[in-house]
Amino acid sequence: MRYELYYWPEIQGRGEFVRLALEEARADYADVARLPEGRAGGMRALLRFLGDPKVARPPFAPPFLVAGRRIVGQTANVLLFLGPRLGLAPRAEADRLWAHQLQLTVADLVEEIHDTHHPIAGSLYYEDQKREAKRTAALFLAERLPRFLGYFERVLENNPRHGGWLVGARLGYVDLSLFQVVEGLRYAFPKSMARLEGRHPKLVALHDRVALRPNVAAYLASERRIPFNQQGIFRHYPELEAPARRARG
Ligand SMILES: N[C@@H](CCC(=O)N[C@@H](CS)C(=O)NCC(=O)O)C(=O)O
């Protein structure tokens, strides 16, 4: 099966969670919007798909995947679809649901990370919501991030298979996503991560093991991996890590 991934060509964004699964499995896929502009590739192909009135089940936003006649949108849903096909999902239904639940929690975390620099609206520039971003980021780093990281650490600790992966005894798509979250957080919030990582040794170990997977390592070293930048979900604005000013009164 040749898969077509549709995602914005210049950022890792949410598309990266799908890319990592396809790359780990060495799946045959095209990153359509990054292909030369034409009927079968480029941004026009992506936009045409989004706007095509003939598509009965259109995706709301990228990333989405085309597999034969099927079009699958929503990152967690794409991974739910791809997981068993790429050998990155557990067999039992209860375990698949659990993996999907964790992936949806990753999606929640990603949304909150995005909101640290765009708390008011995605359509406004960061510079136009900087004050609100500072408040949002301070609360995110003090309250929400430790809660999310602590949760995933607990999930790793509680996995009865104790193999270092989130679900069962084998690497799955959620492990790849959590690797990406740690990578992104290190880029966006290096000081906070330096402070928090010591408390989350299993999460750090998971990250390191994923980075050593031969297919992942080859991908990360390739030109297919877009570097982090200031347009994606993970952005490094040093001012968002500055210590919060004490509230008065
Ligand atoms: N919940 C969706 C969110 C999709 C999403 O927000 N995609 C962004 C890029 S990462 C986008 O292009 N949004 C355009 C829009 O919402 O209009 C998912 O996890 O896939």
mmCIF file of C-alpha atoms and ligand atoms in Angstrom:
data_model
loop_
_atom_site.group_PDB
_atom_site.id
_atom_site.type_symbol
_atom_site.label_atom_id
_atom_site.label_comp_id
_atom_site.label_asym_id
_atom_site.label_seq_id
_atom_site.Cartn_x
_atom_site.Cartn_y
_atom_site.Cartn_z
ATOM 1 C CA MET A 1 0.000 0.000 0.000
ATOM 2 C CA ARG A 2 1.328 3.443 -0.924
ATOM 3 C CA TYR A 3 0.180 6.070 1.547
ATOM 4 C CA GLU A 4 -0.221 9.750 0.829
ATOM 5 C CA LEU A 5 0.346 12.086 3.747
ATOM 6 C CA TYR A 6 -1.041 15.581 3.370
ATOM 7 C CA TYR A 7 0.467 18.179 5.654
ATOM 8 C CA TRP A 8 1.868 21.718 5.497
ATOM 9 C CA PRO A 9 5.277 21.440 3.804
ATOM 10 C CA GLU A 10 7.374 23.736 5.984
ATOM 11 C CA ILE A 11 6.710 22.590 9.527
ATOM 12 C CA GLN A 12 6.868 19.388 11.540
ATOM 13 C CA GLY A 13 3.575 20.251 13.231
ATOM 14 C CA ARG A 14 1.019 17.539 13.824
ATOM 15 C CA GLY A 15 2.095 15.864 10.605
ATOM 16 C CA GLU A 16 5.270 14.772 12.368
ATOM 17 C CA PHE A 17 3.400 12.259 14.531
ATOM 18 C CA VAL A 18 2.271 10.521 11.351
ATOM 19 C CA ARG A 19 5.643 10.879 9.615
ATOM 20 C CA LEU A 20 7.420 9.202 12.519
ATOM 21 C CA ALA A 21 5.122 6.169 12.343
ATOM 22 C CA LEU A 22 5.555 5.883 8.572
ATOM 23 C CA GLU A 23 9.316 6.268 8.874
ATOM 24 C CA GLU A 24 9.766 3.769 11.729
ATOM 25 C CA ALA A 25 7.837 1.204 9.673
ATOM 26 C CA ARG A 26 9.680 2.162 6.453
ATOM 27 C CA ALA A 27 6.288 2.489 4.809
ATOM 28 C CA ASP A 28 5.942 3.510 1.198
ATOM 29 C CA TYR A 29 4.560 7.041 1.409
ATOM 30 C CA ALA A 30 4.529 10.393 -0.303
ATOM 31 C CA ASP A 31 4.615 13.640 1.678
ATOM 32 C CA VAL A 32 2.372 15.188 -0.940
ATOM 33 C CA ALA A 33 2.618 18.924 -0.232
ATOM 34 C CA ARG A 34 6.425 18.686 -0.256
ATOM 35 C CA LEU A 35 6.510 17.224 -3.765
ATOM 36 C CA PRO A 36 7.131 19.549 -6.712
ATOM 37 C CA GLU A 37 4.077 21.624 -7.516
ATOM 38 C CA GLY A 38 1.790 19.887 -10.014
ATOM 39 C CA ARG A 39 -1.352 17.832 -10.277
ATOM 40 C CA ALA A 40 -0.077 15.103 -7.964
ATOM 41 C CA GLY A 41 1.904 17.170 -5.501
ATOM 42 C CA GLY A 42 2.656 20.479 -3.851
ATOM 43 C CA MET A 43 0.478 22.830 -1.845
ATOM 44 C CA ARG A 44 -2.096 23.027 -4.602
ATOM 45 C CA ALA A 45 -2.773 19.297 -4.268
ATOM 46 C CA LEU A 46 -3.318 19.703 -0.532
ATOM 47 C CA LEU A 47 -5.596 22.716 -0.862
ATOM 48 C CA ARG A 48 -7.558 21.132 -3.689
ATOM 49 C CA PHE A 49 -8.307 18.188 -1.464
ATOM 50 C CA LEU A 50 -9.500 20.389 1.392
ATOM 51 C CA GLY A 51 -11.794 22.377 -0.850
ATOM 52 C CA ASP A 52 -13.062 19.657 -3.199
ATOM 53 C CA PRO A 53 -16.886 19.549 -2.959
ATOM 54 C CA LYS A 54 -16.863 16.025 -4.410
ATOM 55 C CA VAL A 55 -15.098 14.599 -1.333
ATOM 56 C CA ALA A 56 -17.946 13.100 0.700
ATOM 57 C CA ARG A 57 -15.926 12.764 3.910
ATOM 58 C CA PRO A 58 -13.542 15.696 3.825
ATOM 59 C CA PRO A 59 -10.914 16.295 6.495
ATOM 60 C CA PHE A 60 -11.341 19.530 8.438
ATOM 61 C CA ALA A 61 -7.599 20.263 8.564
ATOM 62 C CA PRO A 62 -4.234 18.629 7.874
ATOM 63 C CA PRO A 63 -2.752 16.196 8.668
ATOM 64 C CA PHE A 64 -4.790 13.689 6.722
ATOM 65 C CA LEU A 65 -3.897 10.472 5.008
ATOM 66 C CA VAL A 66 -5.072 9.001 1.743
ATOM 67 C CA ALA A 67 -4.858 5.218 1.475
ATOM 68 C CA GLY A 68 -6.461 3.897 -1.689
ATOM 69 C CA ARG A 69 -10.042 5.164 -1.630
ATOM 70 C CA ARG A 70 -9.903 6.043 2.043
ATOM 71 C CA ILE A 71 -9.306 9.513 3.453
ATOM 72 C CA VAL A 72 -8.527 9.655 7.151
ATOM 73 C CA GLY A 73 -8.211 12.877 9.137
ATOM 74 C CA GLN A 74 -7.375 13.829 12.739
ATOM 75 C CA THR A 75 -3.882 12.852 13.871
ATOM 76 C CA ALA A 76 -4.957 10.321 16.499
ATOM 77 C CA ASN A 77 -7.416 8.777 14.066
ATOM 78 C CA VAL A 78 -4.769 8.507 11.346
ATOM 79 C CA LEU A 79 -2.558 6.648 13.820
ATOM 80 C CA LEU A 80 -5.437 4.435 14.929
ATOM 81 C CA PHE A 81 -5.802 3.484 11.257
ATOM 82 C CA LEU A 82 -2.097 3.120 10.510
ATOM 83 C CA GLY A 83 -1.026 1.454 13.772
ATOM 84 C CA PRO A 84 -2.070 -2.135 12.993
ATOM 85 C CA ARG A 85 -1.137 -1.786 9.323
ATOM 86 C CA LEU A 86 2.406 -0.696 10.187
ATOM 87 C CA GLY A 87 2.925 -3.134 13.080
ATOM 88 C CA LEU A 88 2.857 -0.285 15.582
ATOM 89 C CA ALA A 89 -0.294 -1.168 17.538
ATOM 90 C CA PRO A 90 -1.080 -3.890 20.050
ATOM 91 C CA ARG A 91 -3.371 -6.758 19.053
ATOM 92 C CA ALA A 92 -5.983 -6.839 21.828
ATOM 93 C CA GLU A 93 -8.894 -4.410 21.579
ATOM 94 C CA ALA A 94 -8.431 -3.235 25.174
ATOM 95 C CA ASP A 95 -4.791 -2.393 24.436
ATOM 96 C CA ARG A 96 -5.694 -0.621 21.200
ATOM 97 C CA LEU A 97 -8.207 1.518 23.045
ATOM 98 C CA TRP A 98 -5.602 2.293 25.685
ATOM 99 C CA ALA A 99 -3.070 3.310 23.026
ATOM 100 C CA HIS A 100 -5.705 5.515 21.381
ATOM 101 C CA GLN A 101 -6.589 7.073 24.738
ATOM 102 C CA LEU A 102 -2.930 7.936 25.284
ATOM 103 C CA GLN A 103 -2.662 9.385 21.781
ATOM 104 C CA LEU A 104 -5.683 11.606 22.443
ATOM 105 C CA THR A 105 -3.975 12.778 25.628
ATOM 106 C CA VAL A 106 -0.895 13.613 23.554
ATOM 107 C CA ALA A 107 -3.224 15.620 21.291
ATOM 108 C CA ASP A 108 -4.529 17.539 24.314
ATOM 109 C CA LEU A 109 -0.975 18.301 25.403
ATOM 110 C CA VAL A 110 -0.046 19.432 21.882
ATOM 111 C CA GLU A 111 -3.026 21.794 21.863
ATOM 112 C CA GLU A 112 -1.914 23.324 25.163
ATOM 113 C CA ILE A 113 1.655 23.693 23.884
ATOM 114 C CA HIS A 114 0.306 25.484 20.810
ATOM 115 C CA ASP A 115 -1.735 27.776 23.032
ATOM 116 C CA THR A 116 1.365 28.953 24.922
ATOM 117 C CA HIS A 117 2.266 31.100 21.901
ATOM 118 C CA HIS A 118 -1.239 31.518 20.427
ATOM 119 C CA PRO A 119 -3.579 31.752 23.430
ATOM 120 C CA ILE A 120 -6.068 34.132 21.780
ATOM 121 C CA ALA A 121 -6.284 32.998 18.143
ATOM 122 C CA GLY A 122 -4.288 31.124 15.545
ATOM 123 C CA SER A 123 -5.149 33.842 13.044
ATOM 124 C CA LEU A 124 -3.293 36.565 15.009
ATOM 125 C CA TYR A 125 0.476 37.033 15.032
ATOM 126 C CA TYR A 126 2.343 35.952 18.152
ATOM 127 C CA GLU A 127 3.432 39.569 18.566
ATOM 128 C CA ASP A 128 -0.239 40.577 18.855
ATOM 129 C CA GLN A 129 -0.895 38.207 21.755
ATOM 130 C CA LYS A 130 2.454 38.315 23.524
ATOM 131 C CA ARG A 131 1.130 39.494 26.878
ATOM 132 C CA GLU A 132 -1.466 36.729 27.003
ATOM 133 C CA ALA A 133 1.131 34.241 25.753
ATOM 134 C CA LYS A 134 3.389 35.095 28.681
ATOM 135 C CA ARG A 135 0.645 34.418 31.196
ATOM 136 C CA THR A 136 -0.477 31.240 29.437
ATOM 137 C CA ALA A 137 3.075 29.900 29.133
ATOM 138 C CA ALA A 138 3.893 30.619 32.791
ATOM 139 C CA LEU A 139 0.835 28.677 33.950
ATOM 140 C CA PHE A 140 1.436 25.912 31.440
ATOM 141 C CA LEU A 141 5.033 25.439 32.597
ATOM 142 C CA ALA A 142 4.196 25.654 36.288
ATOM 143 C CA GLU A 143 1.028 23.557 36.353
ATOM 144 C CA ARG A 144 0.046 21.738 33.205
ATOM 145 C CA LEU A 145 3.357 20.479 31.846
ATOM 146 C CA PRO A 146 4.400 18.780 35.119
ATOM 147 C CA ARG A 147 0.941 17.209 35.286
ATOM 148 C CA PHE A 148 1.147 15.788 31.747
ATOM 149 C CA LEU A 149 4.741 14.589 32.117
ATOM 150 C CA GLY A 150 3.957 13.056 35.516
ATOM 151 C CA TYR A 151 0.999 11.260 33.973
ATOM 152 C CA PHE A 152 3.051 9.681 31.176
ATOM 153 C CA GLU A 153 5.796 8.747 33.661
ATOM 154 C CA ARG A 154 3.172 6.965 35.771
ATOM 155 C CA VAL A 155 1.813 5.140 32.722
ATOM 156 C CA LEU A 156 5.339 3.889 31.956
ATOM 157 C CA GLU A 157 5.853 2.834 35.565
ATOM 158 C CA ASN A 158 2.511 1.020 35.678
ATOM 159 C CA ASN A 159 2.919 -0.911 32.438
ATOM 160 C CA PRO A 160 3.086 -4.470 33.775
ATOM 161 C CA ARG A 161 5.429 -5.510 30.952
ATOM 162 C CA HIS A 162 8.123 -3.116 32.248
ATOM 163 C CA GLY A 163 9.778 -2.976 28.844
ATOM 164 C CA GLY A 164 10.059 0.786 28.769
ATOM 165 C CA TRP A 165 7.202 1.290 26.280
ATOM 166 C CA LEU A 166 3.807 2.793 27.043
ATOM 167 C CA VAL A 167 1.582 -0.113 25.991
ATOM 168 C CA GLY A 168 2.558 -3.768 26.240
ATOM 169 C CA ALA A 169 6.031 -5.038 25.492
ATOM 170 C CA ARG A 170 6.629 -3.501 22.053
ATOM 171 C CA LEU A 171 7.226 -0.079 20.623
ATOM 172 C CA GLY A 172 4.031 1.490 19.295
ATOM 173 C CA TYR A 173 2.948 4.691 17.623
ATOM 174 C CA VAL A 174 2.280 6.444 20.938
ATOM 175 C CA ASP A 175 5.904 5.926 21.963
ATOM 176 C CA LEU A 176 6.983 7.658 18.753
ATOM 177 C CA SER A 177 4.631 10.545 19.477
ATOM 178 C CA LEU A 178 5.893 10.951 23.011
ATOM 179 C CA PHE A 179 9.460 10.990 21.696
ATOM 180 C CA GLN A 180 8.436 13.867 19.441
ATOM 181 C CA VAL A 181 6.798 15.708 22.338
ATOM 182 C CA VAL A 182 10.010 15.495 24.395
ATOM 183 C CA GLU A 183 12.077 16.653 21.397
ATOM 184 C CA GLY A 184 9.747 19.570 20.801
ATOM 185 C CA LEU A 185 9.568 20.585 24.437
ATOM 186 C CA ARG A 186 13.369 20.571 24.681
ATOM 187 C CA TYR A 187 13.473 22.942 21.718
ATOM 188 C CA ALA A 188 10.694 25.218 22.936
ATOM 189 C CA PHE A 189 11.327 25.255 26.673
ATOM 190 C CA PRO A 190 14.935 24.149 27.276
ATOM 191 C CA LYS A 191 15.225 25.584 30.776
ATOM 192 C CA SER A 192 11.982 24.091 32.015
ATOM 193 C CA MET A 193 12.801 20.720 30.504
ATOM 194 C CA ALA A 194 16.269 20.732 32.088
ATOM 195 C CA ARG A 195 14.501 21.266 35.409
ATOM 196 C CA LEU A 196 11.751 18.690 34.857
ATOM 197 C CA GLU A 197 13.540 15.818 33.162
ATOM 198 C CA GLY A 198 15.250 14.496 36.303
ATOM 199 C CA ARG A 199 11.813 13.746 37.752
ATOM 200 C CA HIS A 200 10.795 11.749 34.681
ATOM 201 C CA PRO A 201 13.530 9.181 34.070
ATOM 202 C CA LYS A 202 11.304 6.663 32.298
ATOM 203 C CA LEU A 203 10.065 9.271 29.859
ATOM 204 C CA VAL A 204 13.629 10.343 29.098
ATOM 205 C CA ALA A 205 14.665 6.689 28.660
ATOM 206 C CA LEU A 206 11.775 6.166 26.236
ATOM 207 C CA HIS A 207 12.885 9.219 24.269
ATOM 208 C CA ASP A 208 16.462 7.946 24.100
ATOM 209 C CA ARG A 209 15.444 4.467 22.999
ATOM 210 C CA VAL A 210 13.251 5.820 20.214
ATOM 211 C CA ALA A 211 16.078 8.086 19.014
ATOM 212 C CA LEU A 212 18.302 5.007 18.652
ATOM 213 C CA ARG A 213 15.867 3.051 16.508
ATOM 214 C CA PRO A 214 17.739 2.679 13.207
ATOM 215 C CA ASN A 215 14.858 3.834 11.001
ATOM 216 C CA VAL A 216 14.062 6.792 13.255
ATOM 217 C CA ALA A 217 17.746 7.764 13.493
ATOM 218 C CA ALA A 218 18.097 7.601 9.694
ATOM 219 C CA TYR A 219 14.992 9.734 9.286
ATOM 220 C CA LEU A 220 16.132 12.340 11.823
ATOM 221 C CA ALA A 221 19.454 12.667 9.997
ATOM 222 C CA SER A 222 17.774 12.993 6.601
ATOM 223 C CA GLU A 223 16.409 16.011 4.757
ATOM 224 C CA ARG A 224 12.945 14.602 5.201
ATOM 225 C CA ARG A 225 13.058 15.787 8.821
ATOM 226 C CA ILE A 226 12.183 19.485 8.794
ATOM 227 C CA PRO A 227 14.129 21.368 11.487
ATOM 228 C CA PHE A 228 12.161 22.968 14.304
ATOM 229 C CA ASN A 229 11.304 26.564 13.442
ATOM 230 C CA GLN A 230 9.167 29.490 14.549
ATOM 231 C CA GLN A 231 6.133 28.518 12.477
ATOM 232 C CA GLY A 232 5.409 25.129 14.004
ATOM 233 C CA ILE A 233 3.757 23.990 17.195
ATOM 234 C CA PHE A 234 6.994 23.936 19.173
ATOM 235 C CA ARG A 235 8.491 27.417 19.063
ATOM 236 C CA HIS A 236 11.333 28.828 21.077
ATOM 237 C CA TYR A 237 10.518 32.264 22.433
ATOM 238 C CA PRO A 238 12.973 32.759 25.339
ATOM 239 C CA GLU A 239 10.692 35.366 26.910
ATOM 240 C CA LEU A 240 8.006 32.709 27.484
ATOM 241 C CA GLU A 241 10.344 30.930 29.898
ATOM 242 C CA ALA A 242 11.239 34.020 31.861
ATOM 243 C CA PRO A 243 10.274 33.699 35.514
ATOM 244 C CA ALA A 244 6.741 34.943 36.060
ATOM 245 C CA ARG A 245 6.399 38.243 37.859
ATOM 246 C CA ARG A 246 4.887 37.916 41.309
ATOM 247 C CA ALA A 247 1.179 38.658 41.337
ATOM 248 C CA ARG A 248 0.398 41.640 43.505
ATOM 249 C CA GLY A 249 -2.213 41.732 46.243
HETATM 250 N N1 LIG B 1 -7.328 17.918 16.071
HETATM 251 C C1 LIG B 1 -6.677 17.987 14.796
HETATM 252 C C2 LIG B 1 -6.104 19.375 14.638
HETATM 253 C C3 LIG B 1 -5.690 19.670 13.245
HETATM 254 C C4 LIG B 1 -5.075 21.039 13.138
HETATM 255 O O1 LIG B 1 -5.292 21.928 13.969
HETATM 256 N N2 LIG B 1 -4.284 21.233 12.088
HETATM 257 C C5 LIG B 1 -3.618 22.505 11.913
HETATM 258 C C6 LIG B 1 -2.181 22.319 11.533
HETATM 259 S S1 LIG B 1 -1.292 21.416 12.762
HETATM 260 C C7 LIG B 1 -4.314 23.262 10.807
HETATM 261 O O2 LIG B 1 -3.896 23.273 9.683
HETATM 262 N N3 LIG B 1 -5.416 23.908 11.156
HETATM 263 C C8 LIG B 1 -6.175 24.702 10.223
HETATM 264 C C9 LIG B 1 -7.542 24.991 10.788
HETATM 265 O O3 LIG B 1 -7.841 24.565 11.911
HETATM 266 O O4 LIG B 1 -8.283 25.687 10.110
HETATM 267 C C10 LIG B 1 -5.582 16.916 14.729
HETATM 268 O O5 LIG B 1 -5.089 16.475 15.770
HETATM 269 O O6 LIG B 1 -5.227 16.505 13.616
#
